Coordinates of C-alpha atoms and ligand atoms in Angstrom, one line a residue:
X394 CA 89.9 10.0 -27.0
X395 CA 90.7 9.6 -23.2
X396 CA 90.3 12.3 -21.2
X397 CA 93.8 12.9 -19.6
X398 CA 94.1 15.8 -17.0
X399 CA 98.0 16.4 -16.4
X400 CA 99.3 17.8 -12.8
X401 CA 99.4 21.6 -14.1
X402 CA 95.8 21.7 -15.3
X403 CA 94.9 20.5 -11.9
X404 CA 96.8 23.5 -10.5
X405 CA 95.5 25.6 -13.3
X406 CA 91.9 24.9 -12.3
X407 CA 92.6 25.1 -9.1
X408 CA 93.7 28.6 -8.9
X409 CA 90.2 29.5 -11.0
X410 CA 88.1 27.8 -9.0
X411 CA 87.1 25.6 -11.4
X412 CA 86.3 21.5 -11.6
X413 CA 88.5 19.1 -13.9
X414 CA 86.7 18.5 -17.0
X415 CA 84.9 15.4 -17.9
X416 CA 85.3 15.1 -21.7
X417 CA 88.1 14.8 -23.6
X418 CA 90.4 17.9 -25.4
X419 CA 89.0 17.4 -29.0
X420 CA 85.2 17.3 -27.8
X421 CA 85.9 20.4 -25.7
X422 CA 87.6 22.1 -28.8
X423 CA 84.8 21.0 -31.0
X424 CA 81.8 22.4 -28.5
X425 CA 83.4 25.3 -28.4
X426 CA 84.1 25.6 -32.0
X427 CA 80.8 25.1 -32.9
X428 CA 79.8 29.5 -31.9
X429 CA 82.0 30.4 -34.4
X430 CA 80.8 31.1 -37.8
X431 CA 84.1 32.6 -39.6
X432 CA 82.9 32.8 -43.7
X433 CA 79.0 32.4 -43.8
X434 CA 77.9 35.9 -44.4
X435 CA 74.5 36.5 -45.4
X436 CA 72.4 40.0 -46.5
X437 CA 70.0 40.8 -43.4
X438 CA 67.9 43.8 -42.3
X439 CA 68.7 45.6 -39.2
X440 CA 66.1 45.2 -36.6
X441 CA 67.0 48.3 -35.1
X442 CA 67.3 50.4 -37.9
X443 CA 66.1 48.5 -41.0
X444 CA 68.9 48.9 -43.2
X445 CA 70.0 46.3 -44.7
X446 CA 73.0 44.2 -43.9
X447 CA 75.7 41.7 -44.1
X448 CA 75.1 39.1 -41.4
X449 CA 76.3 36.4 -39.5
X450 CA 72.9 35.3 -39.3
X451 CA 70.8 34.2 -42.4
X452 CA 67.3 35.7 -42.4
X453 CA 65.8 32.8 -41.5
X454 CA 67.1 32.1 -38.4
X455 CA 65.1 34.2 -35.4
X456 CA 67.9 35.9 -33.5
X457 CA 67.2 39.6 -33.2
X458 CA 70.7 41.2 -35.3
X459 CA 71.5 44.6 -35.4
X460 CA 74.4 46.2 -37.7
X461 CA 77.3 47.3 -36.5
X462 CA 76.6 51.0 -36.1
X463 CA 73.7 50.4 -34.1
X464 CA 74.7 47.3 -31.6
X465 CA 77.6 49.7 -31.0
X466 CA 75.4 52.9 -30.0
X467 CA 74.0 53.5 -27.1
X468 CA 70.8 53.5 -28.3
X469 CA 69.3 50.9 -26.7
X470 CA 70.5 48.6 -23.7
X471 CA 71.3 45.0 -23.2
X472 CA 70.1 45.2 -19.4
X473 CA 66.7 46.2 -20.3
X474 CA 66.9 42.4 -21.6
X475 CA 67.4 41.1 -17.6
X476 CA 65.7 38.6 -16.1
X477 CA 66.1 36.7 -12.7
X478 CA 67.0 33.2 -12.8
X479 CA 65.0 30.5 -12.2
X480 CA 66.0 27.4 -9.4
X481 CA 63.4 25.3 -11.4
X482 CA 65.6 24.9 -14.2
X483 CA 68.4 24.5 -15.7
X484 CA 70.9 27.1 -16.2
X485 CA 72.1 26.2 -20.0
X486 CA 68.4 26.6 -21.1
X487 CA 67.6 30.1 -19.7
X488 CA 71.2 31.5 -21.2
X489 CA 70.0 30.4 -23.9
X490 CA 66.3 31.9 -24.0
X491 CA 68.7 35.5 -23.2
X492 CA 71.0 34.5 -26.1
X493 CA 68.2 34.6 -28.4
X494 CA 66.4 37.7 -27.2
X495 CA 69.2 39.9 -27.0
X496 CA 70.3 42.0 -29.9
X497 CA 73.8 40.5 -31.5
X498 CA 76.3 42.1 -33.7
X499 CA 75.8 41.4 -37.3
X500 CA 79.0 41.0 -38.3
X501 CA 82.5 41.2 -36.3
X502 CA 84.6 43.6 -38.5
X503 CA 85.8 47.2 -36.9
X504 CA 87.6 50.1 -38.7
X505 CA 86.3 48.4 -42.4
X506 CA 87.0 50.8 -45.9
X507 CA 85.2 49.5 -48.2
X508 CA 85.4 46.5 -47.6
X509 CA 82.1 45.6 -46.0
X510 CA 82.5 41.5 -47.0
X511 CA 84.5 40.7 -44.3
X512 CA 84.6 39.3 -40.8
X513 CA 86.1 38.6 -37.5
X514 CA 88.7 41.3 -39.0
X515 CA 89.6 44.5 -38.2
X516 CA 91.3 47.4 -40.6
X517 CA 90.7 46.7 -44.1
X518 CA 90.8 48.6 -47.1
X519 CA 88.9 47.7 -50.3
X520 CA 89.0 44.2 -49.0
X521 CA 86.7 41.6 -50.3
X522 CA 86.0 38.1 -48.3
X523 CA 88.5 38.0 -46.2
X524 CA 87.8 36.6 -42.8
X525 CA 90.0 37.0 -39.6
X526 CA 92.4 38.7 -41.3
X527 CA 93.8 42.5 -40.7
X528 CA 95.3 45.2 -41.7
X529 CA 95.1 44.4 -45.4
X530 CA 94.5 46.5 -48.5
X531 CA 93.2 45.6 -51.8
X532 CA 93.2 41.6 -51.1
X533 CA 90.7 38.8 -51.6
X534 CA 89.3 35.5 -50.9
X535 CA 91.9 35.0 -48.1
X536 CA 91.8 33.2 -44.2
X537 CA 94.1 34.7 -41.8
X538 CA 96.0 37.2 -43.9
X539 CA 97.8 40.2 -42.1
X540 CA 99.3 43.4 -43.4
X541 CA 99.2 42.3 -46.6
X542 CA 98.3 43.8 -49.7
X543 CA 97.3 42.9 -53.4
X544 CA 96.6 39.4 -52.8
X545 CA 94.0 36.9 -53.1
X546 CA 93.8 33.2 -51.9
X547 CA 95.8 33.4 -49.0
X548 CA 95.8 31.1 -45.8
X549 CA 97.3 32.6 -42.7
X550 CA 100.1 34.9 -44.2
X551 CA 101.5 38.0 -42.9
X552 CA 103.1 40.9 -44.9
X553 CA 102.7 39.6 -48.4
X554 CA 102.4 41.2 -51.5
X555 CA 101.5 40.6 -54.7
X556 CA 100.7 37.0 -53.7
X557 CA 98.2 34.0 -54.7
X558 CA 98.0 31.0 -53.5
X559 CA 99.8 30.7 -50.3
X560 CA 99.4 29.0 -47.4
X561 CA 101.7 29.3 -43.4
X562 CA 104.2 32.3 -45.4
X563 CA 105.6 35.3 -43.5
X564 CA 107.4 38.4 -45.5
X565 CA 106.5 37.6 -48.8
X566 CA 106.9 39.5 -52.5
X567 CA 105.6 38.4 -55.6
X568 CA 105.2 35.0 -54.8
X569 CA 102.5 31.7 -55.6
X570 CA 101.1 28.5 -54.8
X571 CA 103.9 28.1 -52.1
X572 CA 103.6 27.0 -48.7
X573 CA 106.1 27.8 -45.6
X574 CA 107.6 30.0 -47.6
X575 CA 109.6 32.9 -45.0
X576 CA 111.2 36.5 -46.7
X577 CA 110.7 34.8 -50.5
X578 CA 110.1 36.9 -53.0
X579 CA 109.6 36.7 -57.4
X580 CA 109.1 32.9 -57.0
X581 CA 106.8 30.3 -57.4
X582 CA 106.1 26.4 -55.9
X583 CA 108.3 26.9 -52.9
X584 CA 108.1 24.5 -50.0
X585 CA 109.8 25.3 -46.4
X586 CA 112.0 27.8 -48.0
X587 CA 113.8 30.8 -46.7
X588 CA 115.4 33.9 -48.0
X589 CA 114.8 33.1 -51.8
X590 CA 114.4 34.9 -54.5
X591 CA 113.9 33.7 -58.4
X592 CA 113.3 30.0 -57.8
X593 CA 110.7 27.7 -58.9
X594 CA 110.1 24.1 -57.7
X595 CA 112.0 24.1 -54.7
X596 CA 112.1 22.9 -51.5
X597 CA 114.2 23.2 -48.1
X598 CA 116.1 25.9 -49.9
X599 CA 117.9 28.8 -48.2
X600 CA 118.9 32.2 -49.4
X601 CA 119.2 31.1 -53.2
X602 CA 118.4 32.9 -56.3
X603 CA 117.7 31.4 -59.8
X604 CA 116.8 27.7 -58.5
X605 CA 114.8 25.8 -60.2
X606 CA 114.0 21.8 -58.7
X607 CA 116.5 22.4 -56.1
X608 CA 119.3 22.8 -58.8
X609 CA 121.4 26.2 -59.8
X610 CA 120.8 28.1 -63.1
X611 CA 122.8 31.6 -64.5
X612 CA 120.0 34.6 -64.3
X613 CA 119.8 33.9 -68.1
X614 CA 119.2 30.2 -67.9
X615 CA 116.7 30.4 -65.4
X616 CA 115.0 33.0 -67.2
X617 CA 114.8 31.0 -70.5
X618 CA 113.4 28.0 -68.5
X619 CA 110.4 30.1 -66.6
X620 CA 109.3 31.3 -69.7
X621 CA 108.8 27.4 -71.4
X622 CA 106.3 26.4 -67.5
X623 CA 103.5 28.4 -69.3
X624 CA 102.1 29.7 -65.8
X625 CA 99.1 31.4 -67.2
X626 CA 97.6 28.4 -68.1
X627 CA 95.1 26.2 -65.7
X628 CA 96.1 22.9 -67.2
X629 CA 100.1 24.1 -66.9
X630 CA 99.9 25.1 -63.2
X631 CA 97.6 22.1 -62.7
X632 CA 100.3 19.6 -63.9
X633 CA 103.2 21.5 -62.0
X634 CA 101.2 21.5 -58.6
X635 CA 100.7 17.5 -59.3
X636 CA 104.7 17.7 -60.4
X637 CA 105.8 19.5 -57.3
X638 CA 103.7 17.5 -54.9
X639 CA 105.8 14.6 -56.0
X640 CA 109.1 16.3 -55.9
X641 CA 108.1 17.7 -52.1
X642 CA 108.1 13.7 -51.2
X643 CA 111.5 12.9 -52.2
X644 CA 112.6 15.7 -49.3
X645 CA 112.5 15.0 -45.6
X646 CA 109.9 16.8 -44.1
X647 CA 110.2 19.0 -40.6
X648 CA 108.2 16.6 -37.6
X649 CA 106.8 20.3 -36.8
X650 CA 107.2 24.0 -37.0
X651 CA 108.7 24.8 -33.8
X652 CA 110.8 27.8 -33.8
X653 CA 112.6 30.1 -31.3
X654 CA 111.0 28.1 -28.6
X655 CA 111.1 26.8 -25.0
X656 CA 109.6 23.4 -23.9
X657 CA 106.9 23.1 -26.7
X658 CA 104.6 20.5 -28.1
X659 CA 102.0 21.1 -31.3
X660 CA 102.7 22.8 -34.7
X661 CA 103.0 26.1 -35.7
X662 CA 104.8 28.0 -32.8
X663 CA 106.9 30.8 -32.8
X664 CA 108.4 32.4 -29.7
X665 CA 106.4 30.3 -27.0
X666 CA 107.5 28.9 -23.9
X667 CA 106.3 25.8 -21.8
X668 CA 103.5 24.9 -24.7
X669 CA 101.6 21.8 -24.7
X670 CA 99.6 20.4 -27.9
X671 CA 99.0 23.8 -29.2
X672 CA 98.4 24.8 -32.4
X673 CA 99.3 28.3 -34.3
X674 CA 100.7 30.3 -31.8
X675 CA 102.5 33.5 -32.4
X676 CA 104.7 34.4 -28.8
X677 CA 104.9 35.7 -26.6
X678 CA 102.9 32.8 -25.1
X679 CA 104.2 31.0 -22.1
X680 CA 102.3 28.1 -20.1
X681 CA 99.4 27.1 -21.8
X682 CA 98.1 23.6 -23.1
X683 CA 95.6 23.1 -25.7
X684 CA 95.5 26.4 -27.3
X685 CA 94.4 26.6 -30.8
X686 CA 95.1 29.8 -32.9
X687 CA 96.3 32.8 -31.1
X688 CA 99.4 34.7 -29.0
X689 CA 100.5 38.1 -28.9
X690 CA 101.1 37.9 -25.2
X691 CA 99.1 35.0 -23.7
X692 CA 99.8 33.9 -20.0
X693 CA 98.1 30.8 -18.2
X694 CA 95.8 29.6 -20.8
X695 CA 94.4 26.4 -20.6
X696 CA 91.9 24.7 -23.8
X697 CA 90.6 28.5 -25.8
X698 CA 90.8 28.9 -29.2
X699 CA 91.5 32.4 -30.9
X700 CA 92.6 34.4 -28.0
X701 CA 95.6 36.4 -27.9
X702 CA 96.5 40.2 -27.7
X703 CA 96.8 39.9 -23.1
X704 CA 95.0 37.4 -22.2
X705 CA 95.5 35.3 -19.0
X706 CA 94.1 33.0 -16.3
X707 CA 91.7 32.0 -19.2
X708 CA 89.9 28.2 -19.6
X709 CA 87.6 27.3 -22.1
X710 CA 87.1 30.8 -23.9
X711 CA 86.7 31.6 -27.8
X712 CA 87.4 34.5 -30.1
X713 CA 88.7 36.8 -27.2
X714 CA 91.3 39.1 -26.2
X715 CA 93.1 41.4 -23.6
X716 CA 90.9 39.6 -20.5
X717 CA 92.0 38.1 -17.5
X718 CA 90.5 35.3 -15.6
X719 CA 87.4 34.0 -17.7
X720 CA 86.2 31.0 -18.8
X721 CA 83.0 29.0 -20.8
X722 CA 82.4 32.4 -23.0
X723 CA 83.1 33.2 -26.3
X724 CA 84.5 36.6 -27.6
X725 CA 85.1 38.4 -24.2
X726 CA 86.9 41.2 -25.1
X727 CA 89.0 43.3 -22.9
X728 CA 87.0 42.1 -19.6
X729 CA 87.7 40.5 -16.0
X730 CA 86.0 37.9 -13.8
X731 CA 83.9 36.3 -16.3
X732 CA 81.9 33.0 -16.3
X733 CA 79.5 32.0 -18.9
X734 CA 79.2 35.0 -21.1
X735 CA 79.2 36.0 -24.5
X736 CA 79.9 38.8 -27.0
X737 CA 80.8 41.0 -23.5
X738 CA 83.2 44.1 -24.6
X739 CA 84.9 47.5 -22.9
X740 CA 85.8 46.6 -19.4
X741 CA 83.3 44.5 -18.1
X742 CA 83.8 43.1 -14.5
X743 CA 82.1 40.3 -12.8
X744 CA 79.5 39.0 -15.5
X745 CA 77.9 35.7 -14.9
X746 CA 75.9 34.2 -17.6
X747 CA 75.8 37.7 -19.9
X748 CA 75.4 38.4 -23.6
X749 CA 75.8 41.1 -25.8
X750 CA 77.0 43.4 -22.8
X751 CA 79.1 46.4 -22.7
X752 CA 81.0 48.4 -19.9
X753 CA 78.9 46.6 -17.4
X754 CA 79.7 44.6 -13.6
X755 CA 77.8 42.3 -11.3
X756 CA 75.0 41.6 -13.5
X757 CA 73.8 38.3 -13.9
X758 CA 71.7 36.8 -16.8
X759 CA 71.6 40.4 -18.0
X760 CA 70.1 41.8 -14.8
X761 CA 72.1 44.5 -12.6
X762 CA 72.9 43.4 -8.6
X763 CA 74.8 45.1 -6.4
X764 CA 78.3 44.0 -5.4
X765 CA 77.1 41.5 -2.4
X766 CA 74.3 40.1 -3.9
X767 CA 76.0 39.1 -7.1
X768 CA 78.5 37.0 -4.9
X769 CA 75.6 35.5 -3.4
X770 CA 73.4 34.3 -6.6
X771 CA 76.2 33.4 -8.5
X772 CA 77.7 31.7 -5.2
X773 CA 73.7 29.9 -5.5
X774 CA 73.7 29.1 -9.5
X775 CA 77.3 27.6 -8.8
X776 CA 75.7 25.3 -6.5
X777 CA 72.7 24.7 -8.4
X778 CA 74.3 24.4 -11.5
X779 CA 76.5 21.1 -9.5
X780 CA 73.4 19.8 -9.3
X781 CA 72.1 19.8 -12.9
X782 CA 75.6 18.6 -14.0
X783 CA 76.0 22.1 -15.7
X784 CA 78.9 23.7 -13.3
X785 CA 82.3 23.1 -15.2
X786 CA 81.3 22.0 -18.7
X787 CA 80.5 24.7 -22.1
X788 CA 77.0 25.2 -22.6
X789 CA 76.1 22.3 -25.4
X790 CA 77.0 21.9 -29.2
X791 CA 73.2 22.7 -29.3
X792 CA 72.6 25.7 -28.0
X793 CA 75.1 27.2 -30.8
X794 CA 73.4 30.4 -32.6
X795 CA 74.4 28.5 -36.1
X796 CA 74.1 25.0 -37.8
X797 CA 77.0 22.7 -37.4
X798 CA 78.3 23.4 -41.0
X799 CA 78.4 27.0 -40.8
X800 CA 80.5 27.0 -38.2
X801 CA 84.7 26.5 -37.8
X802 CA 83.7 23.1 -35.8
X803 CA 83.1 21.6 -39.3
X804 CA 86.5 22.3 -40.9
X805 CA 88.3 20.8 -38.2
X806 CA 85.4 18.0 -37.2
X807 CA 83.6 17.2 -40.9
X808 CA 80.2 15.7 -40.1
X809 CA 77.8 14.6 -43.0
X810 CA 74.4 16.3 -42.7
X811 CA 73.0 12.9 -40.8
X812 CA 75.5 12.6 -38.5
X813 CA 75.3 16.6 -37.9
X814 CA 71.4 15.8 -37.3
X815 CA 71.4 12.7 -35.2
X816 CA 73.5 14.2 -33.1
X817 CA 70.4 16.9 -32.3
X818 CA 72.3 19.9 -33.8
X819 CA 71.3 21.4 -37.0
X820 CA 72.3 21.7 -40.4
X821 CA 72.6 24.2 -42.8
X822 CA 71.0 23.6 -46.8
X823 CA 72.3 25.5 -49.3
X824 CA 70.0 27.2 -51.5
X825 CA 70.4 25.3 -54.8
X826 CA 70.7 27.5 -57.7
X827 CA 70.5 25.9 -60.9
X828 CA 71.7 27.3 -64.0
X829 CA 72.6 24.0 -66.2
X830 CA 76.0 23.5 -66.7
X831 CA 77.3 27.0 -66.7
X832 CA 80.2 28.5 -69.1
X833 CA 83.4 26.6 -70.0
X834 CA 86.4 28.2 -68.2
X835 CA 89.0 29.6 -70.4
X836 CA 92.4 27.8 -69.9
X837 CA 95.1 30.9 -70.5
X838 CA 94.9 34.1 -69.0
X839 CA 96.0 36.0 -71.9
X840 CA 93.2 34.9 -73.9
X841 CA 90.5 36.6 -71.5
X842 CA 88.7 39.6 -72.1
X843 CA 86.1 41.3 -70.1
X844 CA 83.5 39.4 -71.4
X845 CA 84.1 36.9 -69.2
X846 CA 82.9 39.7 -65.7
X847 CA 79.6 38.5 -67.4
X848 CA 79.6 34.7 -67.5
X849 CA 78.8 31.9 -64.5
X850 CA 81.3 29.5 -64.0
X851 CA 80.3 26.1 -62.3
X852 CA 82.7 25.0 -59.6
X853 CA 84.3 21.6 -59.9
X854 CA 84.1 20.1 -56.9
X855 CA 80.8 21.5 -55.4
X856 CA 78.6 22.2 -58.2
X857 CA 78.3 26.0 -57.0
X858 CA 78.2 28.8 -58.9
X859 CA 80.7 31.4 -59.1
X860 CA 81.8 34.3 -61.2
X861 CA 84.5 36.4 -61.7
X862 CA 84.6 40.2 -60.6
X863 CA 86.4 43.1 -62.0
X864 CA 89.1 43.2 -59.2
X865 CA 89.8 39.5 -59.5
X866 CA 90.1 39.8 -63.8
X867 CA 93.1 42.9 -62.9
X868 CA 94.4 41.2 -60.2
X869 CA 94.9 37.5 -62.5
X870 CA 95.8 39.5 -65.3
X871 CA 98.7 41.5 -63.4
X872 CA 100.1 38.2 -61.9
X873 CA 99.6 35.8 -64.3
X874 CA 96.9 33.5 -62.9
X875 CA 94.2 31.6 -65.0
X876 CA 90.7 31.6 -63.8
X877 CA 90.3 29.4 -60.9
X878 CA 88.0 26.2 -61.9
X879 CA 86.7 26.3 -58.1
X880 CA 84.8 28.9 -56.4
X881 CA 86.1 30.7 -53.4
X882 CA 85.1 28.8 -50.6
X883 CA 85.9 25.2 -52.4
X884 CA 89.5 27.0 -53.1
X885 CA 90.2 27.7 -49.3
X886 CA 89.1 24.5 -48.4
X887 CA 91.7 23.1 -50.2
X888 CA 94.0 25.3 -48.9
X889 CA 92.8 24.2 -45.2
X890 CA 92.9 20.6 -46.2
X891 CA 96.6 21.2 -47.6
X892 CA 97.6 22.1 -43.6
X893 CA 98.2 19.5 -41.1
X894 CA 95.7 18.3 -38.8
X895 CA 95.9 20.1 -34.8
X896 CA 97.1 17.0 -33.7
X897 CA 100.0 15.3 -32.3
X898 CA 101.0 11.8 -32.9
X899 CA 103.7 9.9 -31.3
X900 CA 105.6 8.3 -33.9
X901 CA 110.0 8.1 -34.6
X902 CA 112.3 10.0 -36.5
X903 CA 112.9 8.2 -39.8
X904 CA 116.1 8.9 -39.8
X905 CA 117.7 8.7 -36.2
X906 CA 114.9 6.7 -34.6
X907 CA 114.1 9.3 -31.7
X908 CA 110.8 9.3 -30.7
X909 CA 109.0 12.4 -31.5
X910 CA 105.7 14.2 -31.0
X911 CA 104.2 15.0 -34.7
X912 CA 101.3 16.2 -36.4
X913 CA 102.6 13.7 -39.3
X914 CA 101.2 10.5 -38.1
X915 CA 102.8 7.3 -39.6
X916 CA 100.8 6.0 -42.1
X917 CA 101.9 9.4 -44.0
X918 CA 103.9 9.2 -47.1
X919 CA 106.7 11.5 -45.9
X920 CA 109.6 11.1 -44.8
X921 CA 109.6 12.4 -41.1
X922 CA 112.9 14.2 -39.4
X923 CA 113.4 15.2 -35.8
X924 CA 114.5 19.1 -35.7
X925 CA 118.5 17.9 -35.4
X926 CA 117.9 15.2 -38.7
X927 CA 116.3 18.1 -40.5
X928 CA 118.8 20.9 -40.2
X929 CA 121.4 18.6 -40.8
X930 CA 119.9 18.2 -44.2
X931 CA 119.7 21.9 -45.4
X932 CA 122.3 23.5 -47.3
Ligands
ZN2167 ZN1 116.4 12.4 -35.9

């Protein structure tokens, strides 16, 4: 893509002292992506402590990992890991020679009961596999759910309950395999529908009860005709997603899900003002371009992904919150006046080129300066670092702590394992388990019995195994959900895959000709409507 810099991230950079960037916004998303492993979790050994672990990190790889409970103590300390830095070489390479040596967190998830299976979350309860999600009880298998509870299968949702198979809902009850679904509750197969409650099949709906293909039933009717879908069965539900997928194309489609906001561009915004080309953004957000996932009160943010909760005068950051002017780090959290750094928590000021620090200032590749000679090196690397072509850009793909395809960088960027290889970064092989064909999944529900907690199910798209665990048999039981013929990670996939692109396109609205900015480009099968088109058409 070309690299286009507009007038107000000249300004933007300007104001951080910082040079325009020389590649374009989706290879800048993509480097940056690449130092975040979201759902790889692997059992580890603490190297502080020994005890064993779940990890980021797979035992094979050589960082030094310590759990939680001991990266968090104070019993050791990231400075006794300093070093001066050398004008001999570059600076990329000796960050990363710290970034290796220096003990990392095992796994990013704070204030966990029971629930020890999950990451980059915070304040779960009996949780199992559920990554960047928080404040959820008793739920499973999910990506991006909040304050929800008894659910599995989810893909960012907020406040459900009682749900499977959702994907981009908000205050939820009872519901399944819907999508955009907003305060819907005891329904199921719902598309871009609001205030509903016992409907089934429909789409563009709002504040109905006992709906089923957009048409009206008595309470009686409707309950008749539920009963005949057979929901408990895979083959049933299988034939009703292929059924409602056709019936979602005969509706004109939203160009984007841009709601209560000011002068915005992207998908998925709520509450933002003066936005362009970002992507999943809960406000308040105001003046930022290229922001992928985040919000909560974001100021001034130019090309991060996952930052929210106060951040400001940021450029080029991942996985951080509450910090004001930083940039090329990941997961800076609650710190000031940062360049270069990474997994730097509590109030940290004036890092340059840090890891795995906390509550620290003027440091510099680990190592403590005063005030007036930090300004001076770091004034000295700058200039250095013009020289080696290294002063402006993200440290390379390369230097990542994981392979390509652990990482986030491969949902949104799928390379194949040569193209991951050729392009010098490296690739993760699955251990290959084989154990023949493994047993036939049962079709309906009701015909399951515990037996099945012992048997290994084969998934159908990847070939990996899978089984079923207690929680899961209750909770599919309960709702009335057959055994899922794909394993976890296949079935959030799907769900990832089911979600637009982060990506614009500038195409016209098939009904009034205007031209519009959307992440549907034009070779899609739906029909596309401008915001004015589309609320004309709901009833
Ligand atoms: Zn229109």
């Amino acid at each position: 893509m070309p690299n286009i810099v507009t007038e107000w991230e000249k300004a933007h950079l300007a104001k951080m002292g910082l040079p325009l960037p020389t590649i374009c916004i989706e290879e800048r998303h993509r480097r940056r992506l690449c130092n975040r492993n979201e759902r790889r979790i692997y059992k580890d050994k603490c190297d502080l402590t020994g005890k064993s672990i779940i990890s980021l990190y797979s035992p094979d790889k050589k960082n030094v990992v310590y759990s939680q409970e001991a990266w968090w103590s104070d019993d050791w300390d990231p400075k006794s890991y300093g070093r001066d830095f050398d004008f001999n070489r570059g600076f990329f390479e000796q960050l990363k020679e710290l970034r290796m040596a220096v003990p990392r967190l095992s796994l990013m998830n704070t204030r966990a009961e029971n629930s020890e299976y999950c990451n980059v979350t915070t304040s779960n309860k009996n949780c199992y596999l559920v990554f960047g999600g928080d404040f959820d009880e008793d739920c499973i298998y999910s990506v991006f759910a909040m304050h929800s509870r008894n659910c599995s299968d989810l893909y960012w949702v907020n406040r459900a309950e009682l749900c499977y198979d959702l994907v981009d809902c908000t205050d939820v009850y009872n519901l399944k395999y819907s999508q955009n679904a907003y305060n819907c509750r005891d329904s199921a197969f719902l598309y871009e529908c609001r205030g509903l409650s016992n409907c089934f099949m429909c789409v563009g709906l709002r504040n109905k009860q006992y709906y089923i293909l957009n048409k009206p039933y008595s309470a009686e009717e409707y309950k008749q005709k539920i009963a005949q879908f057979n929901l408990g069965s895979y083959k049933a539900v299988l034939e009703l997603k292929k059924r409602f997928a056709q019936f979602k194309l005969t509706f004109p489609h939203r160009y984007a899900q841009i709601i209560n906001c000011e002068n915005a561009t992207g998908d998925n915004l709520g509450g933002v003002k003066n936005a362009v080309n970002c992507f999943d953004i809960e406000g308040p957000a105001e003046d930022i371009k290229d922001v992928m996932l985040g919000g909560w009160g974001i100021k001034d943010v130019l090309s991060c992904d996952h930052v929210g909760h106060k951040i400001e005068m940021v450029y080029e950051i991942l996985g951080s919150i509450g910090s004001y002017n930083c940039a090329f780090g990941t997961f800076n959290w609650d710190c000031k006046d940062i360049l270069y750094s990474d997994m730097v928590v509590n109030n940290c000021r004036h890092l340059f080129g840090c890891t795995n620090m906390k509550k620290s200032e003027f440091c510099i590749l680990n190592k403590q300066y005063t005030e007036s000679e930090y300004f001076d090196m770091k004034a000295r690397i700058i200039e250095h670092m013009k020289k080696t072509g290294e002063w402006g850009e993200f440290w390379p793909m390369q230097d990542s702590m994981w392979c390509y395809n652990e990482t986030v960088a491969n949902d949104y960027f799928p390379l194949s394992k040569e193209e991951v290889l050729a392009k010098g970064l490296k690739w993760f092989d699955e251990e290959k388990v084989e154990i023949g064909t493994g047993d036939t999944v049962p079709d309906e529900i009701d015909a399951v019995s515990e037996n099945i907690l012992s048997a290994t199910f084969i998934c159908a798209e990847t070939g990996r195994p899978y089984k079923i665990n207690e929680t899961e048999l209750k909770f599919y039981k309960r709702l009335n959900v057959p055994i899922p013929h794909y394993a976890s990670e296949t079935r959030n996939e799907i769900r990832f895959k089911s979600r637009l692109k982060r990506r614009s396109f500038e195409r016209k609205c098939d009904k009034c000709g205007m031209a519009i900015l959307s992440s549907y480009d034009s070779s899609r099968p739906e029909k596309i409507y401008c915001e004015r088109c589309y609320l004309e058409t709901l009833n």
